[in-house]
Tab-separated table of C-alpha atoms (C1' of nucleotides) in Angstrom:
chain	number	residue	atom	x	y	z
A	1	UNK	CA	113.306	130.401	63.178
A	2	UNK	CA	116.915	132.221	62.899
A	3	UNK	CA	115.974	134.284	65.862
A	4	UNK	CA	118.062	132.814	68.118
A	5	UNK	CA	120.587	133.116	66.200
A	6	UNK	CA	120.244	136.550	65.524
A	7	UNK	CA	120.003	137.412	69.072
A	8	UNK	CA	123.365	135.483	69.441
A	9	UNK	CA	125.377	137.229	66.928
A	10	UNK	CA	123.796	140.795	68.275
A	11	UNK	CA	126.135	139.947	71.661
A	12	UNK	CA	129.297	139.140	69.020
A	13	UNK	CA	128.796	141.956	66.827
A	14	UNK	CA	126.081	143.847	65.791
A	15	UNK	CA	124.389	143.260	62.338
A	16	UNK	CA	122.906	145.908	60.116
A	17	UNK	CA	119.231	144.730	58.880
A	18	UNK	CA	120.367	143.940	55.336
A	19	UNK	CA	123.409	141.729	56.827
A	20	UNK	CA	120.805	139.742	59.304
A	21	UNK	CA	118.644	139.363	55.964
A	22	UNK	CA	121.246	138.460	54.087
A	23	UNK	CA	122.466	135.584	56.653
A	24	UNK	CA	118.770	134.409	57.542
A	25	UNK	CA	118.642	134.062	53.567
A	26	UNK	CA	121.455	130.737	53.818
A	27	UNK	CA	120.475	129.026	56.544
A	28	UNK	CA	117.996	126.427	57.008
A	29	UNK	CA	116.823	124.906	60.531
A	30	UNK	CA	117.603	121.102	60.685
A	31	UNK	CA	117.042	118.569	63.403
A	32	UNK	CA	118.774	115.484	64.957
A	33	UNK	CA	118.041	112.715	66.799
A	34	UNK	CA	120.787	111.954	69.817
A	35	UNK	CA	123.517	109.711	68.692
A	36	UNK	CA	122.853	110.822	64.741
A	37	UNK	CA	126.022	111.655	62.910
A	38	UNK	CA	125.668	115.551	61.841
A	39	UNK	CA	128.488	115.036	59.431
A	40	UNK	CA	130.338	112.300	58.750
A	41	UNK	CA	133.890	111.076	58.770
A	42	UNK	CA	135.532	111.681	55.338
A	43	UNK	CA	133.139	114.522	54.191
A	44	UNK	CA	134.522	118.160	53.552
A	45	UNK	CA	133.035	120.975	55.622
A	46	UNK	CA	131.115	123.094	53.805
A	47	UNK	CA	128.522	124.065	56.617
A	48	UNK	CA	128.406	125.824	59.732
A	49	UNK	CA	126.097	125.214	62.259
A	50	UNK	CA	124.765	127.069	65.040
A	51	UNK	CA	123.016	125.328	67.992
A	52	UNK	CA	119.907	126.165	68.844
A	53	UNK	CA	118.988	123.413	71.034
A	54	UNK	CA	120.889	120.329	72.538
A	55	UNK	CA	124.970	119.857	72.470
A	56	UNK	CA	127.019	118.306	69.869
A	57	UNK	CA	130.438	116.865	69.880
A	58	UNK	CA	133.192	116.723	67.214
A	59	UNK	CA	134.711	113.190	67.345
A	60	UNK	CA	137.298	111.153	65.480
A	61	UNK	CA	139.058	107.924	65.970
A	62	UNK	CA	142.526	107.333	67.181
A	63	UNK	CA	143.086	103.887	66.029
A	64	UNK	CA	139.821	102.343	67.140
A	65	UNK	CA	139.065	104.389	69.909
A	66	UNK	CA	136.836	107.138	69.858
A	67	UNK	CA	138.105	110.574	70.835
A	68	UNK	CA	136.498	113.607	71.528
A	69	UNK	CA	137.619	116.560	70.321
A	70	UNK	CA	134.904	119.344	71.624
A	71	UNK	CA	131.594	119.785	72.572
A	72	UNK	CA	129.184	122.673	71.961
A	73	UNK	CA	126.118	123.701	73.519
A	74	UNK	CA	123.293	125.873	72.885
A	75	UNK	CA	124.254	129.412	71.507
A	76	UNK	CA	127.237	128.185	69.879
A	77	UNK	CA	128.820	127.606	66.615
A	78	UNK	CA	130.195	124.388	65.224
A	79	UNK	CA	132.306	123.117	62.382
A	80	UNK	CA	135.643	121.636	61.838
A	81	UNK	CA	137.934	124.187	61.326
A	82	UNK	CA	141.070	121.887	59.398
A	83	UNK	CA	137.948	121.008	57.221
A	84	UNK	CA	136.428	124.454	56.352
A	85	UNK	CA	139.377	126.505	56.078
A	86	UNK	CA	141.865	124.161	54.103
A	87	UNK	CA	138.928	122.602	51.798
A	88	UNK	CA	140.057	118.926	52.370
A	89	UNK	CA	138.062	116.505	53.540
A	90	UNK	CA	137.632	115.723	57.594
A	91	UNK	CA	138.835	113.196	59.372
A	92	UNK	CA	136.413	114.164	62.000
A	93	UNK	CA	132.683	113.877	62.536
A	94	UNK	CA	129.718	115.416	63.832
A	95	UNK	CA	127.459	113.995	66.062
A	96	UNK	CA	123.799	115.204	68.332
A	97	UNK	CA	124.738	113.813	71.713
A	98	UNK	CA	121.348	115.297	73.057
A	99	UNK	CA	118.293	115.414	70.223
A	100	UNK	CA	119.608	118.768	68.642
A	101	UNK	CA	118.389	121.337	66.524
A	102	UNK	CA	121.067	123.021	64.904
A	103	UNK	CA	120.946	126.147	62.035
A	104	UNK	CA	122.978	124.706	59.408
A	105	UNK	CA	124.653	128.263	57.671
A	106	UNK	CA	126.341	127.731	53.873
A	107	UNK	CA	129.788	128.555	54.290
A	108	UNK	CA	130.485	129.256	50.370
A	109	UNK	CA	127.443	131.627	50.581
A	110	UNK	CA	128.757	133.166	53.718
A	111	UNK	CA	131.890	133.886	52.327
A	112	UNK	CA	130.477	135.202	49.293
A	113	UNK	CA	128.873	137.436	51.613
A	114	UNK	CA	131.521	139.071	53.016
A	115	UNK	CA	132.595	140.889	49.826
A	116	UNK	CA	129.366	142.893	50.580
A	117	UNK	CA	128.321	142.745	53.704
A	118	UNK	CA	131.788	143.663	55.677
A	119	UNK	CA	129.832	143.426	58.929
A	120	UNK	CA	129.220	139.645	58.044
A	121	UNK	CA	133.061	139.021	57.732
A	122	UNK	CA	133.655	141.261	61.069
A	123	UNK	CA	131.429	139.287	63.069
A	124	UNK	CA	132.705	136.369	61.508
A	125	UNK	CA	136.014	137.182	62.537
A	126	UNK	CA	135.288	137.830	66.208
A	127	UNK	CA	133.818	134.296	66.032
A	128	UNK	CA	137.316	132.855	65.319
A	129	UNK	CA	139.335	134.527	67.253
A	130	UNK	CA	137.675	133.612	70.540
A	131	UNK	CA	137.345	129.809	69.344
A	132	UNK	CA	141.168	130.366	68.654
A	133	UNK	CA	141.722	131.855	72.591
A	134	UNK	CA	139.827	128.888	73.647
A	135	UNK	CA	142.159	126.579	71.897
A	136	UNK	CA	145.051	128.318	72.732
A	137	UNK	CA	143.691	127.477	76.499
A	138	UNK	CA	142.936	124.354	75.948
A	139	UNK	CA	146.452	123.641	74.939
A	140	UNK	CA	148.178	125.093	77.847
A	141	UNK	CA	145.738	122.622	80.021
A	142	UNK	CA	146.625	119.357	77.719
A	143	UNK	CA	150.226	120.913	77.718
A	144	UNK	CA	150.952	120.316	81.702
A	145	UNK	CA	148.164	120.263	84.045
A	146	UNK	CA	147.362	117.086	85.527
A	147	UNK	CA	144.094	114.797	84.620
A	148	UNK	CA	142.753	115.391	87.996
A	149	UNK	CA	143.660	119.407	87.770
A	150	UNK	CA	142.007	119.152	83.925
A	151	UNK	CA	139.050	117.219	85.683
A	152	UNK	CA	138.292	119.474	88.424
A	153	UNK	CA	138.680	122.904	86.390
A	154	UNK	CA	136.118	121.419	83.941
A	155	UNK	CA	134.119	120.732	86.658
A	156	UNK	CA	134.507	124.404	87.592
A	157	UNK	CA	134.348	126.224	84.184
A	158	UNK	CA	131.957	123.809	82.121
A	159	UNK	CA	130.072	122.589	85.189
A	160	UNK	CA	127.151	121.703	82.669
A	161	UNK	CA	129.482	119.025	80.669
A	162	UNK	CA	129.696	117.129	83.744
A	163	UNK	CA	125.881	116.662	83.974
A	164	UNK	CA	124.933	116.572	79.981
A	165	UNK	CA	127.478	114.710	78.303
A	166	UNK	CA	128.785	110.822	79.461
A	167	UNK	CA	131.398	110.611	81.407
A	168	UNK	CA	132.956	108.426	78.105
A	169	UNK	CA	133.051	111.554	76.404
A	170	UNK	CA	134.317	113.093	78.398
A	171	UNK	CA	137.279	111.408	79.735
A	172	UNK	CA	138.802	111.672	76.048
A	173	UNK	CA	137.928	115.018	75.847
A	174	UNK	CA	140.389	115.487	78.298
A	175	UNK	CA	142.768	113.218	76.948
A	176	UNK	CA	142.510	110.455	79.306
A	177	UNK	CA	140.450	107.329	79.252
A	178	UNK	CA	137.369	106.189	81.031
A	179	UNK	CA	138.380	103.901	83.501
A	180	UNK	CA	140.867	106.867	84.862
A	181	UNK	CA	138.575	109.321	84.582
A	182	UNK	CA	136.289	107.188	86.995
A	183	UNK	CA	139.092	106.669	89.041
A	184	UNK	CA	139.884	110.361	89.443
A	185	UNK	CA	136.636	110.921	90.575
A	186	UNK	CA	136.074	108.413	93.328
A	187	UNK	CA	139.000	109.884	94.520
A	188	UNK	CA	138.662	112.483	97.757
B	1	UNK	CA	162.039	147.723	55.602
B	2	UNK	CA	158.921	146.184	55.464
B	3	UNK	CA	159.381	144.397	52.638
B	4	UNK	CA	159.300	140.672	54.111
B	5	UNK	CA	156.583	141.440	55.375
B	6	UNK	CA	154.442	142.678	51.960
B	7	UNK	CA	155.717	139.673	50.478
B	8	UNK	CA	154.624	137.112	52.489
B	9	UNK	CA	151.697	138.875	52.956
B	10	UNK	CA	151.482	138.177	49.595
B	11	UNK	CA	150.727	134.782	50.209
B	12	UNK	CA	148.358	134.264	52.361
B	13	UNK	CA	146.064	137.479	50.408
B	14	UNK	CA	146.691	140.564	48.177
B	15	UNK	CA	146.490	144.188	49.227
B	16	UNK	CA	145.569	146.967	47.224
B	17	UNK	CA	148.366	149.401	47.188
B	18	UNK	CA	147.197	151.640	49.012
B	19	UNK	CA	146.591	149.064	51.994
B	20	UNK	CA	149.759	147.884	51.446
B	21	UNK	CA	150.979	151.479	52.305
B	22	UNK	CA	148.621	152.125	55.397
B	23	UNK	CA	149.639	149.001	56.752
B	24	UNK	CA	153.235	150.175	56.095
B	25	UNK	CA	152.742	153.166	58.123
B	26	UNK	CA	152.002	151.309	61.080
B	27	UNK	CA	155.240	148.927	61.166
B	28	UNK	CA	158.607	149.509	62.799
B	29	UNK	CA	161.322	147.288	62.885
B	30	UNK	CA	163.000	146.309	65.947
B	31	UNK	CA	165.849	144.402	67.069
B	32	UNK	CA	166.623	142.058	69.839
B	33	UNK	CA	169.366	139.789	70.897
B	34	UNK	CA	169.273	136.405	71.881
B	35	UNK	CA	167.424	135.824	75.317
B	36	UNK	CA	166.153	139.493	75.253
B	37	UNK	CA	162.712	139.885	76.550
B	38	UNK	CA	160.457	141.326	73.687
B	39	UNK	CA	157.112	141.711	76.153
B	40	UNK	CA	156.744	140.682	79.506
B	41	UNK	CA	154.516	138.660	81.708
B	42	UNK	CA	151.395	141.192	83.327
B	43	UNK	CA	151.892	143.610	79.508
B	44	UNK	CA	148.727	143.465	77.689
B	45	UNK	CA	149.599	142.671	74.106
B	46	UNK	CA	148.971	145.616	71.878
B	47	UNK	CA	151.202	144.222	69.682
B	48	UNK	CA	151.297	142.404	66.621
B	49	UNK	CA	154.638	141.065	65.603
B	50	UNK	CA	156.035	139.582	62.311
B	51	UNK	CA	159.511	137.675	62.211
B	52	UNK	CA	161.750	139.353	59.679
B	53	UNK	CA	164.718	137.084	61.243
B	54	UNK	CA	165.293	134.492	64.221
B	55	UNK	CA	163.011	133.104	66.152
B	56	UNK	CA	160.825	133.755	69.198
B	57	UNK	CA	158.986	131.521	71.386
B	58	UNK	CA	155.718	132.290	74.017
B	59	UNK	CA	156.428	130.877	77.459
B	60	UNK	CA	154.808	131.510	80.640
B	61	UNK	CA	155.647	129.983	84.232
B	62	UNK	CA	153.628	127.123	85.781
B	63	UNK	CA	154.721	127.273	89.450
B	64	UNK	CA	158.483	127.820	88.756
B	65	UNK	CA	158.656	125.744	85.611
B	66	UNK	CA	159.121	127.845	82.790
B	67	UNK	CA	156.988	126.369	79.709
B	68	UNK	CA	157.237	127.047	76.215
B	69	UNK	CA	153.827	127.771	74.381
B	70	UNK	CA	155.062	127.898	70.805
B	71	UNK	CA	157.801	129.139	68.480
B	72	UNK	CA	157.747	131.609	65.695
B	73	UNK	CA	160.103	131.295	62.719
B	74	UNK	CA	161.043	133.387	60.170
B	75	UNK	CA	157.278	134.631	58.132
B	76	UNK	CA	155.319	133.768	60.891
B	77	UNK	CA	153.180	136.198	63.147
B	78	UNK	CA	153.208	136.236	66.574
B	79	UNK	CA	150.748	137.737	69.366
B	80	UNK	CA	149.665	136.591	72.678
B	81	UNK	CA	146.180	135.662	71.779
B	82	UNK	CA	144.880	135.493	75.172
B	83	UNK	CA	145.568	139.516	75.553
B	84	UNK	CA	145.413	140.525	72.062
B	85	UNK	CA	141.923	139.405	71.739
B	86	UNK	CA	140.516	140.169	75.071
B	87	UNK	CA	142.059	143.061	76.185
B	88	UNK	CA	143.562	141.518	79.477
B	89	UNK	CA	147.167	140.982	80.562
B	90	UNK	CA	148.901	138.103	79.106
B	91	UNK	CA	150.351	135.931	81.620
B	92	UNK	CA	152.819	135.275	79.070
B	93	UNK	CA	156.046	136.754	77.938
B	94	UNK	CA	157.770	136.718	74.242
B	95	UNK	CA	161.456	136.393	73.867
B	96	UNK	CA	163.673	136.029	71.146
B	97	UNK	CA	165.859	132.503	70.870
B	98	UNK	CA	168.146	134.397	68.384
B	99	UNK	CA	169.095	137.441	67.830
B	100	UNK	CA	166.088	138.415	65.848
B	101	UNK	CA	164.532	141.250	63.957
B	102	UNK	CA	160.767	141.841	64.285
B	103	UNK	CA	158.250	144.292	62.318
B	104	UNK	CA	155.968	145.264	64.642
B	105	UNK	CA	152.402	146.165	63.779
B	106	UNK	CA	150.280	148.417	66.227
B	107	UNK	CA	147.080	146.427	66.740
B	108	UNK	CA	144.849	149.070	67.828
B	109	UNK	CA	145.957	150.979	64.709
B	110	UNK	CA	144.993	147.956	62.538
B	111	UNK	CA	141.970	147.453	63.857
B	112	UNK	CA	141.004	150.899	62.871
B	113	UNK	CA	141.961	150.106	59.502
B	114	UNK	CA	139.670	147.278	59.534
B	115	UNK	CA	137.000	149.626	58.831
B	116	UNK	CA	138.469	151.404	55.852
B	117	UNK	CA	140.373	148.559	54.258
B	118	UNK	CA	138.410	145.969	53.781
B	119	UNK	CA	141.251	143.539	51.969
B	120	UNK	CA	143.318	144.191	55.247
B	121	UNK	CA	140.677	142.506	57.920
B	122	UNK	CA	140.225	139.608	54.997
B	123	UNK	CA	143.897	139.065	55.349
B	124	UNK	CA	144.094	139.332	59.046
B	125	UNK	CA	140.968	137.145	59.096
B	126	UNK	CA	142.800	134.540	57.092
B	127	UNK	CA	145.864	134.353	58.922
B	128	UNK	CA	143.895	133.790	62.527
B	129	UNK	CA	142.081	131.315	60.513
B	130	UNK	CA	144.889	129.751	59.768
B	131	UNK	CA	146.416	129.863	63.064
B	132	UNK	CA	143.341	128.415	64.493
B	133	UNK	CA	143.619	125.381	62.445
B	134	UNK	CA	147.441	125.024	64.011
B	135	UNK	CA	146.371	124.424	67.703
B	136	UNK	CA	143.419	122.054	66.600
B	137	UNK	CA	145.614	120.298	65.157
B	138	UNK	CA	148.103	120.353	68.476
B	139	UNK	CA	145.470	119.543	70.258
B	140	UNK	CA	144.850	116.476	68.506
B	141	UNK	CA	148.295	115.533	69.479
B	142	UNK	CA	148.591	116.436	72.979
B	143	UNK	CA	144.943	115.118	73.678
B	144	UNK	CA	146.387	111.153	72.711
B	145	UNK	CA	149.810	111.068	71.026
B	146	UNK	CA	152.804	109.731	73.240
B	147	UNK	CA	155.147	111.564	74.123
B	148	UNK	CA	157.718	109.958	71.548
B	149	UNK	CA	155.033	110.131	68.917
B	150	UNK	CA	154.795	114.033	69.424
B	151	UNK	CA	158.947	113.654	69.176
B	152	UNK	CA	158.510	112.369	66.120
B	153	UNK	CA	156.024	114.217	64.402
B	154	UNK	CA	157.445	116.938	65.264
B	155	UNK	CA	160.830	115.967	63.796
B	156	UNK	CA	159.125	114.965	60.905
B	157	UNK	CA	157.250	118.068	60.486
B	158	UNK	CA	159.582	120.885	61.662
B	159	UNK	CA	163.297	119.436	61.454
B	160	UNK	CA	164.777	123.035	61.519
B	161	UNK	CA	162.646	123.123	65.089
B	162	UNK	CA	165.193	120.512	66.233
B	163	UNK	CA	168.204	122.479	64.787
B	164	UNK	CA	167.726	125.803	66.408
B	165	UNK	CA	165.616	125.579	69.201
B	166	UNK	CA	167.469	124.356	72.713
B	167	UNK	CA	165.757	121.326	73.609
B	168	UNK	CA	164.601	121.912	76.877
B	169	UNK	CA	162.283	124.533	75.486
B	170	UNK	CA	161.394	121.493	72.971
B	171	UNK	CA	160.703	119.619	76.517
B	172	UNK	CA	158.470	121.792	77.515
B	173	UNK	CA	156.657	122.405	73.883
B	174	UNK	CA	155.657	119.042	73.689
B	175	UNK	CA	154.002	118.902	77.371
B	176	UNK	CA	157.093	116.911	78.759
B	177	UNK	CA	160.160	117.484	80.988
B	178	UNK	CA	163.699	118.052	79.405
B	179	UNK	CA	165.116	114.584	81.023
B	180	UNK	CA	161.874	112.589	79.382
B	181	UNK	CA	162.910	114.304	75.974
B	182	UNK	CA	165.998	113.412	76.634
B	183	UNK	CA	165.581	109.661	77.176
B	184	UNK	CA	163.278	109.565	74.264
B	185	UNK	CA	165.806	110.998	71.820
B	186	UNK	CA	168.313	108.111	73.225
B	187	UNK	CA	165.987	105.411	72.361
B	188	UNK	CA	166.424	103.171	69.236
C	1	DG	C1'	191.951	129.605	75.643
C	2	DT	C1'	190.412	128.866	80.657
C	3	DG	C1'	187.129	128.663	83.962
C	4	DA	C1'	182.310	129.253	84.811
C	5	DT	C1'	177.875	128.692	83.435
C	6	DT	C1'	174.313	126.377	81.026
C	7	DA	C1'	172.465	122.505	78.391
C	8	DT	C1'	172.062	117.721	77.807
C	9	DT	C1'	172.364	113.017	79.037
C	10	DT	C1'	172.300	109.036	82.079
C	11	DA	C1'	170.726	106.616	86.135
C	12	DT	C1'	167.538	105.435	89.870
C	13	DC	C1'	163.326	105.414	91.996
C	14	DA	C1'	158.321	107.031	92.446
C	15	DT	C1'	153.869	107.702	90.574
C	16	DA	C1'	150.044	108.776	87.477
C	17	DT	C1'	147.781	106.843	83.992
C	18	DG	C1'	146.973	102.881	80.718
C	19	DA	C1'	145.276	98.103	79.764
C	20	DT	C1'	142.494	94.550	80.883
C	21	DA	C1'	138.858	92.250	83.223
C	22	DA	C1'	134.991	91.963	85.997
C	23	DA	C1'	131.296	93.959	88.890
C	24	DT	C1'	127.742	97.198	89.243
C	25	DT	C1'	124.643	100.666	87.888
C	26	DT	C1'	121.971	103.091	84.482
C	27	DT	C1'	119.465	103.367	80.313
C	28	DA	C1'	116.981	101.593	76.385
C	29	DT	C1'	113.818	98.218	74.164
C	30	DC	C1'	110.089	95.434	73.717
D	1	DG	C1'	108.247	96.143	84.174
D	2	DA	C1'	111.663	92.496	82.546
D	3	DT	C1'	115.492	91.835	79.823
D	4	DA	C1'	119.222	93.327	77.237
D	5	DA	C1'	122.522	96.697	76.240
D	6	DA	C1'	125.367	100.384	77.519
D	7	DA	C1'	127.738	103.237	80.894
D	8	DT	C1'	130.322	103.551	84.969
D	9	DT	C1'	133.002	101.890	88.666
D	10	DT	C1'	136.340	98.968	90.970
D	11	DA	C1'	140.409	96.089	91.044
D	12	DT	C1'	144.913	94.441	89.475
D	13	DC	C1'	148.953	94.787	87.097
D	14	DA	C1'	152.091	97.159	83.541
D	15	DT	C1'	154.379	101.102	81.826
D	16	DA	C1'	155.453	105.827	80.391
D	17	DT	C1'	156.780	109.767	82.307
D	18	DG	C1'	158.101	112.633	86.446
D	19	DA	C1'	161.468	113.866	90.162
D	20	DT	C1'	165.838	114.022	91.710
D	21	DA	C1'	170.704	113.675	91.446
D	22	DA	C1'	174.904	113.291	89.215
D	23	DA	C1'	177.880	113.045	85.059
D	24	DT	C1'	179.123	114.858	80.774
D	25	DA	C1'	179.053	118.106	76.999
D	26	DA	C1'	178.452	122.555	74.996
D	27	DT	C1'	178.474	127.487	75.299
D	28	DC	C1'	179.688	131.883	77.233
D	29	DA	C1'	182.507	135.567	79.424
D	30	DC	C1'	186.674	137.439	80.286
DNA sequence: GTGATTATTTATCATATGATAAATTTTATC
DNA sequence: GATAAAATTTATCATATGATAAATAATCAC
């Protein structure tokens, strides 16, 4: 059941036996249906999840309009960070944008964890820091590249996003909205 | 000499004494003066650094443009995440916007610590954490905020940014040319 | 302090993206 | 499979921001 996961975290940082135990012990296979809300707007993050099949996206709304903040796909790990490590409730959501079976991992428990399993909080650490480099990158894109640069270097990094996830999603992912998004791509 | 740097450290969680002294033992304080480079573009960031006094900012060049990624007050640390954490050249430089005095902490020697001092990865693992949460949260604003909203927020949220940072690296922080900052400050 | 350099503002014009609306295509539902 | 609903595209017009240039203000070097 974990065993994707497990095989996941081995290419992170390896796990002794008793750590993989130890993790398997606090997590619990769940599934969703695509368009159901994984967490809701409003709720404090207490879990994270792993995907094991499907993508998800974290979403929130900017007045009324619906922005997306991220995706994830299989063989990644989701939850939102201003949530989980500040202990106040989200303003952001989860959501299965595919059906989506995710590994749902206590976060308390994890933590707890880490007093004695130091390999835990090592891999755990490796996690972060690479979803912080990926921020950081993400900035410098928003920061001064173009929608149409932004557009085509998804389409050349992330190649998949362009043929899982709507193009709605997508467009304010990038931080631009649909109709230009359409228009940048007609373009050529 | 290293003081500060205990203090805050402090803060954000407690050593043991003895981590406190092995983490000593691989600071040293340097100086630089205003507009001094403190690493350059192509060095792969081995370095950790911690703002005893002034402040520093990241920038790299897009084309000729010279963009500022973000600025480092007083307590704050300050690495090129992009090298630090993968081991590749940054294609980013640090400088110091004041004459400023830095501890700086060998990373590779840290690291190594990791593995005997357990308190000292929970601490590093809480301030990258913590960082993390920072650019989600910039992000969120470059992904739909105007450019005056951005102004504002960040007058509103760092005021002594305004004060001692020249604004065309303020420009270029907030994803938008000096003359656009500019004409948004002379609005109202 | 004086002149030179650098930073900031102001002005004008160009352009990328937004807003809105409508047309078309795709997907979901019964 | 027909109909409805949702997603995407296309078109038009509005606007925020960029690019460039020039004027002013602040800072630096001697």
């Amino acid at each position: 059941m974990v065993k994707e996961l497990l095989e996941h975290i081995k290419t992170i940082y390896p796990l002794s036996a008793e750590s993989q135990s130890a993790l398997s012990e606090i997590c619990k296979e769940i599934k969703f249906t695509k368009g159901e809300n994984i967490q809701d707007i409003g709720h404090t993050c207490k879990t994270i999840y792993f995907v094991k099949k499907g993508v998800v996206r974290i979403y929130y709304f900017k007045d009324a309009t619906d922005i997306t903040e991220s995706f994830e796909f299989e063989n990644s790990f989701v939850a939102r960070a201003e949530s989980l490590f500040t202990g106040k409730p989200s303003r952001k959501a989860i959501q299965a944008i595919e059906d989506t079976t995710l590994i749902a991992i206590d976060s308390n428990k994890l933590f707890k964890f880490f007093n004695s399993y130091s390999d835990l909080e090592r891999m755990f650490r490796k996690i972060i820091e690479s979803s912080y480099v990926n921020t950081v990158n993400r900035i410098e894109s928003l920061q001064f590249n173009t929608a149409e640069e932004r557009y085509k270097s998804l389409l050349k990094d992330a190649p998949d996003t362009l043929k899982r996830i709507p193009l709605k999603y997508i467009a304010s992912y990038l931080g631009i909205t649909q109709v230009s998004l359409s228009r940048i791509r007609g373009l050529k």
